[in-house]
CSV table of C-alpha atoms in Angstrom, one decimal:
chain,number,residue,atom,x,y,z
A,27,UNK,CA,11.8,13.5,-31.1
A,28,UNK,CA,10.7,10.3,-28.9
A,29,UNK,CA,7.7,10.2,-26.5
A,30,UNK,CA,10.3,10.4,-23.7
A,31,UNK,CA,12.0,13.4,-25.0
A,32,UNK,CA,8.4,14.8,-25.0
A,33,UNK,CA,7.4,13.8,-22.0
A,34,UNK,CA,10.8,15.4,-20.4
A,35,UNK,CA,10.5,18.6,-22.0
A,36,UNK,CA,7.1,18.5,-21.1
A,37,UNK,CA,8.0,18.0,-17.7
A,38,UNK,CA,10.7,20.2,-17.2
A,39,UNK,CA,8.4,23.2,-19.1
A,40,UNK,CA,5.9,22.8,-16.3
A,41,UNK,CA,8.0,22.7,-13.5
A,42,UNK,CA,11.0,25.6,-14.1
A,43,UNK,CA,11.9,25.8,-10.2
A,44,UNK,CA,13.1,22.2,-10.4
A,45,UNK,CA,16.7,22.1,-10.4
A,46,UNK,CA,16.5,18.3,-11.4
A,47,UNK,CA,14.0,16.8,-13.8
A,48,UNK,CA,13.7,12.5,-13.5
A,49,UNK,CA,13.4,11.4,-17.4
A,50,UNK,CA,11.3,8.7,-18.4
A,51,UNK,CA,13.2,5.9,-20.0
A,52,UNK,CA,12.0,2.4,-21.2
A,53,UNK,CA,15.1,1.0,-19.3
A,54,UNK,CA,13.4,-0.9,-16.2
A,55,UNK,CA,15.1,-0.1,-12.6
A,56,UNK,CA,19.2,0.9,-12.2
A,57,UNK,CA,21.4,-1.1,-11.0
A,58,UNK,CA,21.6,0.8,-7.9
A,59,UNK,CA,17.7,0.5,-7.8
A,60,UNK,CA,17.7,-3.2,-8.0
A,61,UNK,CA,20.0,-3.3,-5.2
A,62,UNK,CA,18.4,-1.3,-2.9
A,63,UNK,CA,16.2,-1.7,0.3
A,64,UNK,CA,14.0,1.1,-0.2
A,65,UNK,CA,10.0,0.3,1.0
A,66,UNK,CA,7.6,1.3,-1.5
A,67,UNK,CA,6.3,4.5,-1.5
A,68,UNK,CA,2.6,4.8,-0.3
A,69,UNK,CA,-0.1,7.1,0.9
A,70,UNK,CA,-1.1,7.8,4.4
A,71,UNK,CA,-4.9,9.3,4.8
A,72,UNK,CA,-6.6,9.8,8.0
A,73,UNK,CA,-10.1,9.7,7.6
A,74,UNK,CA,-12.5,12.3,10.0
A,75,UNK,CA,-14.6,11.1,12.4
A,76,UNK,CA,-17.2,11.5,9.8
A,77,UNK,CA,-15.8,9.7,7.4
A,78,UNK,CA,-14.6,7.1,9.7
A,79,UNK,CA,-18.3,7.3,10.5
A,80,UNK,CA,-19.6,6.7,7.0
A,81,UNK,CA,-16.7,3.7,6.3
A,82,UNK,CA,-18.2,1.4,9.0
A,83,UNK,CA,-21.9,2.4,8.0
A,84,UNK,CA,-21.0,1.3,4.4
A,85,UNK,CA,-19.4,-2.4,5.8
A,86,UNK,CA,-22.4,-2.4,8.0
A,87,UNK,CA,-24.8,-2.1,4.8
A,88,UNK,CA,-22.7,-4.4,2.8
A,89,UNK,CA,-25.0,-7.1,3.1
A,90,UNK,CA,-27.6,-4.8,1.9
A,91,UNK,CA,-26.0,-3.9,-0.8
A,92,UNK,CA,-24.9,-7.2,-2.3
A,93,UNK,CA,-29.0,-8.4,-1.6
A,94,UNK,CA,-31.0,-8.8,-5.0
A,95,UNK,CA,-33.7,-6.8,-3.3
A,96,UNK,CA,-35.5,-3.5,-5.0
A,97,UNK,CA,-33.2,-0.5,-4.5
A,98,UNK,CA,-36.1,1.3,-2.4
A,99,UNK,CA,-36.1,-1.6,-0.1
A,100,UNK,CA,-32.9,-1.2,0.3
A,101,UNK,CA,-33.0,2.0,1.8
A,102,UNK,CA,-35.6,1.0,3.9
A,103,UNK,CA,-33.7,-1.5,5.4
A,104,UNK,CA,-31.2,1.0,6.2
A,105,UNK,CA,-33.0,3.5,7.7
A,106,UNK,CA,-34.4,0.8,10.0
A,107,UNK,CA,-30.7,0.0,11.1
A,108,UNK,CA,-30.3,3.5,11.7
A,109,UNK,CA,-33.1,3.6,14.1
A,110,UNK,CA,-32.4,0.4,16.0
A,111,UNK,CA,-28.9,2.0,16.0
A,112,UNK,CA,-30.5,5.0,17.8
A,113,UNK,CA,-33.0,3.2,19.7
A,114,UNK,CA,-30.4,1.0,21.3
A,115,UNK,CA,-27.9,4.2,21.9
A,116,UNK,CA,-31.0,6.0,23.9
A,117,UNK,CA,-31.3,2.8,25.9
A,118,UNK,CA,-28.2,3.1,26.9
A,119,UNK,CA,-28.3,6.4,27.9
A,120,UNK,CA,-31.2,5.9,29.5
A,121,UNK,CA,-28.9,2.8,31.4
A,122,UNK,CA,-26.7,4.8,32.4
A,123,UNK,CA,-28.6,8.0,34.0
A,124,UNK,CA,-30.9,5.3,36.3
A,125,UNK,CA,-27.6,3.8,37.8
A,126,UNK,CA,-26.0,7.8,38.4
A,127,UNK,CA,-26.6,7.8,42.2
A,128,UNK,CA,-24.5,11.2,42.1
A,129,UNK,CA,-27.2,13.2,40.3
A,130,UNK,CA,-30.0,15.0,42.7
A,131,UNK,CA,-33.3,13.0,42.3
A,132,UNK,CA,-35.2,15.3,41.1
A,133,UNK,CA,-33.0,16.5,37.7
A,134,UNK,CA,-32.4,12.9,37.4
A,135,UNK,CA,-36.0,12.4,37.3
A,136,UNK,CA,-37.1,14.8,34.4
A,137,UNK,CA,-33.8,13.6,32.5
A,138,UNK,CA,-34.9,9.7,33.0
A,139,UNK,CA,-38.7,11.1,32.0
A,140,UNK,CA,-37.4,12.9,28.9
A,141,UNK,CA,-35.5,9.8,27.6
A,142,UNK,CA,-38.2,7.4,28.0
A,143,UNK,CA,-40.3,9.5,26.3
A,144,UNK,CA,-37.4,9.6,23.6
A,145,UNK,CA,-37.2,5.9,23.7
A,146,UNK,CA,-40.6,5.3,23.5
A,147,UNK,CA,-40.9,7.7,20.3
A,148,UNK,CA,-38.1,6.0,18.5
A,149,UNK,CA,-39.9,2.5,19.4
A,150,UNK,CA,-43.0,3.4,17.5
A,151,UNK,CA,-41.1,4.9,14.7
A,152,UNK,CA,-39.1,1.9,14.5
A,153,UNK,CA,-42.4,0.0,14.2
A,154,UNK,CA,-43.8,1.9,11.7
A,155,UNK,CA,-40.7,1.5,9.4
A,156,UNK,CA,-40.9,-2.1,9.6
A,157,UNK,CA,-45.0,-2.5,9.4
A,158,UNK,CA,-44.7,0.2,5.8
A,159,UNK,CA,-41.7,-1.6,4.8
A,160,UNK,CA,-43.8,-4.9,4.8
A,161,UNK,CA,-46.4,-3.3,3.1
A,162,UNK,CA,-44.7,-1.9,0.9
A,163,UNK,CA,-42.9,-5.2,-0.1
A,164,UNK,CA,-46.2,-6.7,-0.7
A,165,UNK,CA,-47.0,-3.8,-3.6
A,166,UNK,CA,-44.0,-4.5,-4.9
A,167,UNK,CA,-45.1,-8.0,-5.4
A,168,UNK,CA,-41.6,-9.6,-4.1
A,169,UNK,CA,-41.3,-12.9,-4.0
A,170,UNK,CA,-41.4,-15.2,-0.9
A,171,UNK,CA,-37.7,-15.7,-0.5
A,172,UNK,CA,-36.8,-11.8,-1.4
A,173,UNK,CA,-39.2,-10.8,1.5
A,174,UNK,CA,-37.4,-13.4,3.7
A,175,UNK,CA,-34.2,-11.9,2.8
A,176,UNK,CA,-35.6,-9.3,3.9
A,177,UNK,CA,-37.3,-9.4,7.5
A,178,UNK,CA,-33.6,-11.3,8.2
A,179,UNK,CA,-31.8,-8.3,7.0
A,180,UNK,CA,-33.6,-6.0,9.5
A,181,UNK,CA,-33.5,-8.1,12.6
């Protein structure tokens, strides 16, 4: 017995509700095949929101990822583009509810009050990132160009 006699058997002992079994053969594609117009076969995913999410993060990182930097300042470099990411979205917001003329003045005002404060928390915390990442570099004794590589990777 062959290795496509196996592989059939094989085949059709796994799969007993199949009326019709396809045999593997060494030939390459029928006639018929050869002739035809048939696209290729492929397969369709959709991605979640989430994972659509995570996709552009990873393009967004790419340069990151392909830097010769340590791993942890990596990271760090990261997380700092996920704060400015924030930051800027807040701002935004923030945009957006002072030009709302249809709001009454005073909800609008605690709302504006509670997203500066927001704002202004993620400002410091962005600051902080960037002054221990520096720091940190500096412990790590990287060299002058990997620290410029760097500073351009987080503006």
């Amino acid at each position: 017995m062959d290795l496509n006699q196996m592989l059939n058997m094989g085949i059709q002992s796994s799969m007993p509700e199949a009326k019709t079994v396809a045999s593997v053969s060494d030939d390459q594609t029928s006639a018929s095949e050869k002739g035809s117009s048939k696209a290729p076969v492929g397969i369709h995913v959709d991605l979640s929101p989430l994972g659509l999410q995570k996709s552009k993060k990873a393009d967004r990182d790419k340069d990151i990822d392909e830097s010769d930097l340590p791993d942890s300042v990596k990271q760090s470099i990261k997380a700092i583009r996920d704060k400015q990411e924030e930051l800027e979205k807040k701002q935004q917001e923030l945009q957006q509810l002072m030009s709302n003329s249809s709001m009454p003045p005073e909800e609008k005002q605690e709302k504006v009050e509670a997203l500066q404060a927001e704002v202004s928390s993620l400002s410091r915390g962005l600051v902080d990132s960037k002054n221990n990442l520096v720091s940190s570099m500096q412990d790590q004794g990287l060299t002058e160009q990997q620290i410029q590589t760097a500073m351009a990777l987080m503006n």
